[in-house]
Amino acid sequence: MGRKPLEKLKNLCIFALPGCLVFTAVVIVPFIYGFYLTLTDWDGVSKHKNMIGLSNYFEVFRDVNFWSSMALTLKYVLASLILVNVIAFLLAYALTNGMKGQNFFRTGFFTPNLIGGVVLGFIWQFIFSRVLVSFGQKTGAELFSASFLSDPDKAFWAMVIVTVWQLSGYMMLIYIAGFTGLSSDVLEAASIDGATGVQKLKSIILPLMVPSFVICVFLTLSRAFMVYDVNLTLTGGEPYGSTRLVAMHVYEKAFTSRNYGVGQAEALILFFVVAIISGIQIYIGKKKEVEA
């Protein structure tokens, strides 16, 4: 073996091997072990795990509550995805035009993302149940006469509002990075050619911002699918179980009902749903990317 192959092997061991070992230890091994648990009747406590084949998966497909939670989660993800990215994009567009105090506003809009989901849920629970109800009683506003969290439809939109409030600032920073990376020469040339603001936005800015859209949509999708803390502290899945998202259903199945094998199988199915949707979104987004 020559000197160069030995150096390559040495560099591979120094730089790549530690990362590969850590990735295998914290991702690959737990994933394989999780799949193994889906084939057992383990309750999460017992020392014994009996192999039962694909029975847990058959039970998942018969679990009506799981699929209704999945449908509710898809609706929640779609609403959050659209609102978060539209608001974040508009905020970024407004805060990259040289307006006064734009750094202050950027910090202010990003701050909710620094608050943990549990704390955030309790804060908004107080707002929806006390502050807005008090406001409605004093002003006579019918919309706020009762707590949002006591009505199934309003409780769903309360979760969407909190998610939008939490994630918009974070996505805004990614869009701001995209805006600052736009070629000023291209925009200036378009202005010289007589393009209006709307024309530049539609024909130049939006196509060049596709990489930012890909990142933001991916992050919003993954975080919205996996949301649990806000769901737990804001609504607890109530009223009448109408806001129980799929992550909460999986947790309750695995730990509250002590049916770990079925819960793990549901978690695995959720993982594949998220992976497939995210993969399609990234594939389509990458195909639409253009260079200035």
PDB file of N, CA, C and O in Angstrom, residues 37-72:
ATOM      1  N   LEU A  37     -38.195  -3.645  19.192  1.00  0.00           N
ATOM      2  CA  LEU A  37     -39.253  -3.574  20.211  1.00  0.00           C
ATOM      3  C   LEU A  37     -40.646  -3.630  19.586  1.00  0.00           C
ATOM      4  O   LEU A  37     -41.598  -4.062  20.237  1.00  0.00           O
ATOM      5  N   THR A  38     -40.774  -3.177  18.326  1.00  0.00           N
ATOM      6  CA  THR A  38     -42.096  -3.237  17.680  1.00  0.00           C
ATOM      7  C   THR A  38     -42.529  -4.674  17.421  1.00  0.00           C
ATOM      8  O   THR A  38     -43.695  -4.923  17.145  1.00  0.00           O
ATOM      9  N   LEU A  39     -41.564  -5.596  17.491  1.00  0.00           N
ATOM     10  CA  LEU A  39     -41.883  -7.010  17.237  1.00  0.00           C
ATOM     11  C   LEU A  39     -42.093  -7.788  18.532  1.00  0.00           C
ATOM     12  O   LEU A  39     -42.164  -9.010  18.513  1.00  0.00           O
ATOM     13  N   THR A  40     -42.164  -7.062  19.644  1.00  0.00           N
ATOM     14  CA  THR A  40     -42.317  -7.721  20.944  1.00  0.00           C
ATOM     15  C   THR A  40     -43.589  -7.231  21.652  1.00  0.00           C
ATOM     16  O   THR A  40     -44.223  -6.263  21.217  1.00  0.00           O
ATOM     17  N   ASP A  41     -43.911  -7.889  22.754  1.00  0.00           N
ATOM     18  CA  ASP A  41     -45.073  -7.478  23.560  1.00  0.00           C
ATOM     19  C   ASP A  41     -44.642  -6.730  24.812  1.00  0.00           C
ATOM     20  O   ASP A  41     -45.354  -6.714  25.810  1.00  0.00           O
ATOM     21  N   TRP A  42     -43.475  -6.102  24.780  1.00  0.00           N
ATOM     22  CA  TRP A  42     -42.926  -5.426  25.955  1.00  0.00           C
ATOM     23  C   TRP A  42     -43.858  -4.302  26.411  1.00  0.00           C
ATOM     24  O   TRP A  42     -44.390  -3.550  25.580  1.00  0.00           O
ATOM     25  N   ASP A  43     -44.024  -4.189  27.742  1.00  0.00           N
ATOM     26  CA  ASP A  43     -44.895  -3.145  28.288  1.00  0.00           C
ATOM     27  C   ASP A  43     -44.104  -1.943  28.813  1.00  0.00           C
ATOM     28  O   ASP A  43     -44.682  -1.034  29.413  1.00  0.00           O
ATOM     29  N   GLY A  44     -42.789  -1.956  28.610  1.00  0.00           N
ATOM     30  CA  GLY A  44     -41.966  -0.828  29.055  1.00  0.00           C
ATOM     31  C   GLY A  44     -41.391  -1.022  30.445  1.00  0.00           C
ATOM     32  O   GLY A  44     -40.560  -0.228  30.874  1.00  0.00           O
ATOM     33  N   VAL A  45     -41.834  -2.040  31.161  1.00  0.00           N
ATOM     34  CA  VAL A  45     -41.380  -2.273  32.532  1.00  0.00           C
ATOM     35  C   VAL A  45     -40.833  -3.688  32.697  1.00  0.00           C
ATOM     36  O   VAL A  45     -39.789  -3.897  33.327  1.00  0.00           O
ATOM     37  N   SER A  46     -41.520  -4.648  32.155  1.00  0.00           N
ATOM     38  CA  SER A  46     -41.176  -6.053  32.363  1.00  0.00           C
ATOM     39  C   SER A  46     -39.760  -6.370  31.876  1.00  0.00           C
ATOM     40  O   SER A  46     -39.241  -5.749  30.951  1.00  0.00           O
ATOM     41  N   LYS A  47     -39.142  -7.366  32.516  1.00  0.00           N
ATOM     42  CA  LYS A  47     -37.818  -7.806  32.082  1.00  0.00           C
ATOM     43  C   LYS A  47     -37.889  -8.715  30.863  1.00  0.00           C
ATOM     44  O   LYS A  47     -36.880  -8.959  30.213  1.00  0.00           O
ATOM     45  N   HIS A  48     -39.070  -9.216  30.579  1.00  0.00           N
ATOM     46  CA  HIS A  48     -39.214 -10.191  29.499  1.00  0.00           C
ATOM     47  C   HIS A  48     -39.850  -9.541  28.273  1.00  0.00           C
ATOM     48  O   HIS A  48     -40.808  -8.754  28.381  1.00  0.00           O
ATOM     49  N   LYS A  49     -39.318  -9.876  27.124  1.00  0.00           N
ATOM     50  CA  LYS A  49     -39.852  -9.385  25.844  1.00  0.00           C
ATOM     51  C   LYS A  49     -40.103 -10.597  24.956  1.00  0.00           C
ATOM     52  O   LYS A  49     -39.160 -11.252  24.510  1.00  0.00           O
ATOM     53  N   ASN A  50     -41.363 -10.867  24.693  1.00  0.00           N
ATOM     54  CA  ASN A  50     -41.717 -12.015  23.857  1.00  0.00           C
ATOM     55  C   ASN A  50     -41.949 -11.567  22.425  1.00  0.00           C
ATOM     56  O   ASN A  50     -42.646 -10.574  22.177  1.00  0.00           O
ATOM     57  N   MET A  51     -41.370 -12.295  21.486  1.00  0.00           N
ATOM     58  CA  MET A  51     -41.548 -11.969  20.065  1.00  0.00           C
ATOM     59  C   MET A  51     -42.974 -12.310  19.625  1.00  0.00           C
ATOM     60  O   MET A  51     -43.438 -13.425  19.844  1.00  0.00           O
ATOM     61  N   ILE A  52     -43.637 -11.344  18.994  1.00  0.00           N
ATOM     62  CA  ILE A  52     -45.019 -11.569  18.537  1.00  0.00           C
ATOM     63  C   ILE A  52     -45.177 -11.211  17.056  1.00  0.00           C
ATOM     64  O   ILE A  52     -46.296 -11.027  16.578  1.00  0.00           O
ATOM     65  N   GLY A  53     -44.050 -11.097  16.370  1.00  0.00           N
ATOM     66  CA  GLY A  53     -44.115 -10.827  14.927  1.00  0.00           C
ATOM     67  C   GLY A  53     -44.663  -9.439  14.617  1.00  0.00           C
ATOM     68  O   GLY A  53     -44.306  -8.454  15.260  1.00  0.00           O
ATOM     69  N   LEU A  54     -45.560  -9.382  13.637  1.00  0.00           N
ATOM     70  CA  LEU A  54     -46.095  -8.091  13.168  1.00  0.00           C
ATOM     71  C   LEU A  54     -47.428  -7.728  13.831  1.00  0.00           C
ATOM     72  O   LEU A  54     -48.146  -6.857  13.331  1.00  0.00           O
ATOM     73  N   SER A  55     -47.738  -8.369  14.935  1.00  0.00           N
ATOM     74  CA  SER A  55     -49.040  -8.128  15.583  1.00  0.00           C
ATOM     75  C   SER A  55     -49.229  -6.662  15.974  1.00  0.00           C
ATOM     76  O   SER A  55     -50.343  -6.120  15.871  1.00  0.00           O
ATOM     77  N   ASN A  56     -48.149  -6.030  16.443  1.00  0.00           N
ATOM     78  CA  ASN A  56     -48.267  -4.614  16.832  1.00  0.00           C
ATOM     79  C   ASN A  56     -48.653  -3.736  15.644  1.00  0.00           C
ATOM     80  O   ASN A  56     -49.418  -2.781  15.789  1.00  0.00           O
ATOM     81  N   TYR A  57     -48.098  -4.050  14.474  1.00  0.00           N
ATOM     82  CA  TYR A  57     -48.427  -3.254  13.281  1.00  0.00           C
ATOM     83  C   TYR A  57     -49.889  -3.464  12.869  1.00  0.00           C
ATOM     84  O   TYR A  57     -50.561  -2.526  12.449  1.00  0.00           O
ATOM     85  N   PHE A  58     -50.370  -4.703  12.994  1.00  0.00           N
ATOM     86  CA  PHE A  58     -51.782  -4.953  12.689  1.00  0.00           C
ATOM     87  C   PHE A  58     -52.678  -4.169  13.650  1.00  0.00           C
ATOM     88  O   PHE A  58     -53.723  -3.642  13.248  1.00  0.00           O
ATOM     89  N   GLU A  59     -52.256  -4.116  14.916  1.00  0.00           N
ATOM     90  CA  GLU A  59     -53.052  -3.365  15.896  1.00  0.00           C
ATOM     91  C   GLU A  59     -53.039  -1.863  15.592  1.00  0.00           C
ATOM     92  O   GLU A  59     -54.038  -1.164  15.796  1.00  0.00           O
ATOM     93  N   VAL A  60     -51.889  -1.374  15.098  1.00  0.00           N
ATOM     94  CA  VAL A  60     -51.816   0.044  14.718  1.00  0.00           C
ATOM     95  C   VAL A  60     -52.819   0.350  13.611  1.00  0.00           C
ATOM     96  O   VAL A  60     -53.539   1.355  13.665  1.00  0.00           O
ATOM     97  N   PHE A  61     -52.898  -0.508  12.628  1.00  0.00           N
ATOM     98  CA  PHE A  61     -53.817  -0.258  11.506  1.00  0.00           C
ATOM     99  C   PHE A  61     -55.282  -0.363  11.945  1.00  0.00           C
ATOM    100  O   PHE A  61     -56.164   0.170  11.287  1.00  0.00           O
ATOM    101  N   ARG A  62     -55.528  -1.035  13.069  1.00  0.00           N
ATOM    102  CA  ARG A  62     -56.905  -1.110  13.584  1.00  0.00           C
ATOM    103  C   ARG A  62     -57.192   0.006  14.588  1.00  0.00           C
ATOM    104  O   ARG A  62     -58.336   0.159  15.014  1.00  0.00           O
ATOM    105  N   ASP A  63     -56.166   0.772  14.953  1.00  0.00           N
ATOM    106  CA  ASP A  63     -56.320   1.821  15.965  1.00  0.00           C
ATOM    107  C   ASP A  63     -56.916   3.089  15.321  1.00  0.00           C
ATOM    108  O   ASP A  63     -56.205   3.902  14.717  1.00  0.00           O
ATOM    109  N   VAL A  64     -58.213   3.252  15.458  1.00  0.00           N
ATOM    110  CA  VAL A  64     -58.899   4.403  14.845  1.00  0.00           C
ATOM    111  C   VAL A  64     -58.397   5.722  15.433  1.00  0.00           C
ATOM    112  O   VAL A  64     -58.246   6.722  14.712  1.00  0.00           O
ATOM    113  N   ASN A  65     -58.131   5.732  16.735  1.00  0.00           N
ATOM    114  CA  ASN A  65     -57.678   6.970  17.380  1.00  0.00           C
ATOM    115  C   ASN A  65     -56.322   7.429  16.838  1.00  0.00           C
ATOM    116  O   ASN A  65     -56.066   8.630  16.733  1.00  0.00           O
ATOM    117  N   PHE A  66     -55.464   6.464  16.520  1.00  0.00           N
ATOM    118  CA  PHE A  66     -54.165   6.833  15.964  1.00  0.00           C
ATOM    119  C   PHE A  66     -54.330   7.540  14.620  1.00  0.00           C
ATOM    120  O   PHE A  66     -53.715   8.581  14.368  1.00  0.00           O
ATOM    121  N   TRP A  67     -55.169   7.007  13.767  1.00  0.00           N
ATOM    122  CA  TRP A  67     -55.332   7.597  12.433  1.00  0.00           C
ATOM    123  C   TRP A  67     -56.088   8.912  12.477  1.00  0.00           C
ATOM    124  O   TRP A  67     -55.837   9.812  11.667  1.00  0.00           O
ATOM    125  N   SER A  68     -57.024   9.056  13.437  1.00  0.00           N
ATOM    126  CA  SER A  68     -57.688  10.356  13.579  1.00  0.00           C
ATOM    127  C   SER A  68     -56.703  11.398  14.101  1.00  0.00           C
ATOM    128  O   SER A  68     -56.735  12.562  13.679  1.00  0.00           O
ATOM    129  N   SER A  69     -55.790  10.983  15.005  1.00  0.00           N
ATOM    130  CA  SER A  69     -54.740  11.897  15.464  1.00  0.00           C
ATOM    131  C   SER A  69     -53.794  12.253  14.323  1.00  0.00           C
ATOM    132  O   SER A  69     -53.335  13.396  14.212  1.00  0.00           O
ATOM    133  N   MET A  70     -53.499  11.282  13.477  1.00  0.00           N
ATOM    134  CA  MET A  70     -52.630  11.537  12.326  1.00  0.00           C
ATOM    135  C   MET A  70     -53.289  12.536  11.368  1.00  0.00           C
ATOM    136  O   MET A  70     -52.620  13.466  10.862  1.00  0.00           O
ATOM    137  N   ALA A  71     -54.588  12.364  11.127  1.00  0.00           N
ATOM    138  CA  ALA A  71     -55.300  13.301  10.239  1.00  0.00           C
ATOM    139  C   ALA A  71     -55.326  14.708  10.833  1.00  0.00           C
ATOM    140  O   ALA A  71     -55.114  15.703  10.118  1.00  0.00           O
ATOM    141  N   LEU A  72     -55.569  14.788  12.149  1.00  0.00           N
ATOM    142  CA  LEU A  72     -55.556  16.099  12.811  1.00  0.00           C
ATOM    143  C   LEU A  72     -54.165  16.725  12.731  1.00  0.00           C
ATOM    144  O   LEU A  72     -54.026  17.940  12.507  1.00  0.00           O
TER     145      LEU A  72
END
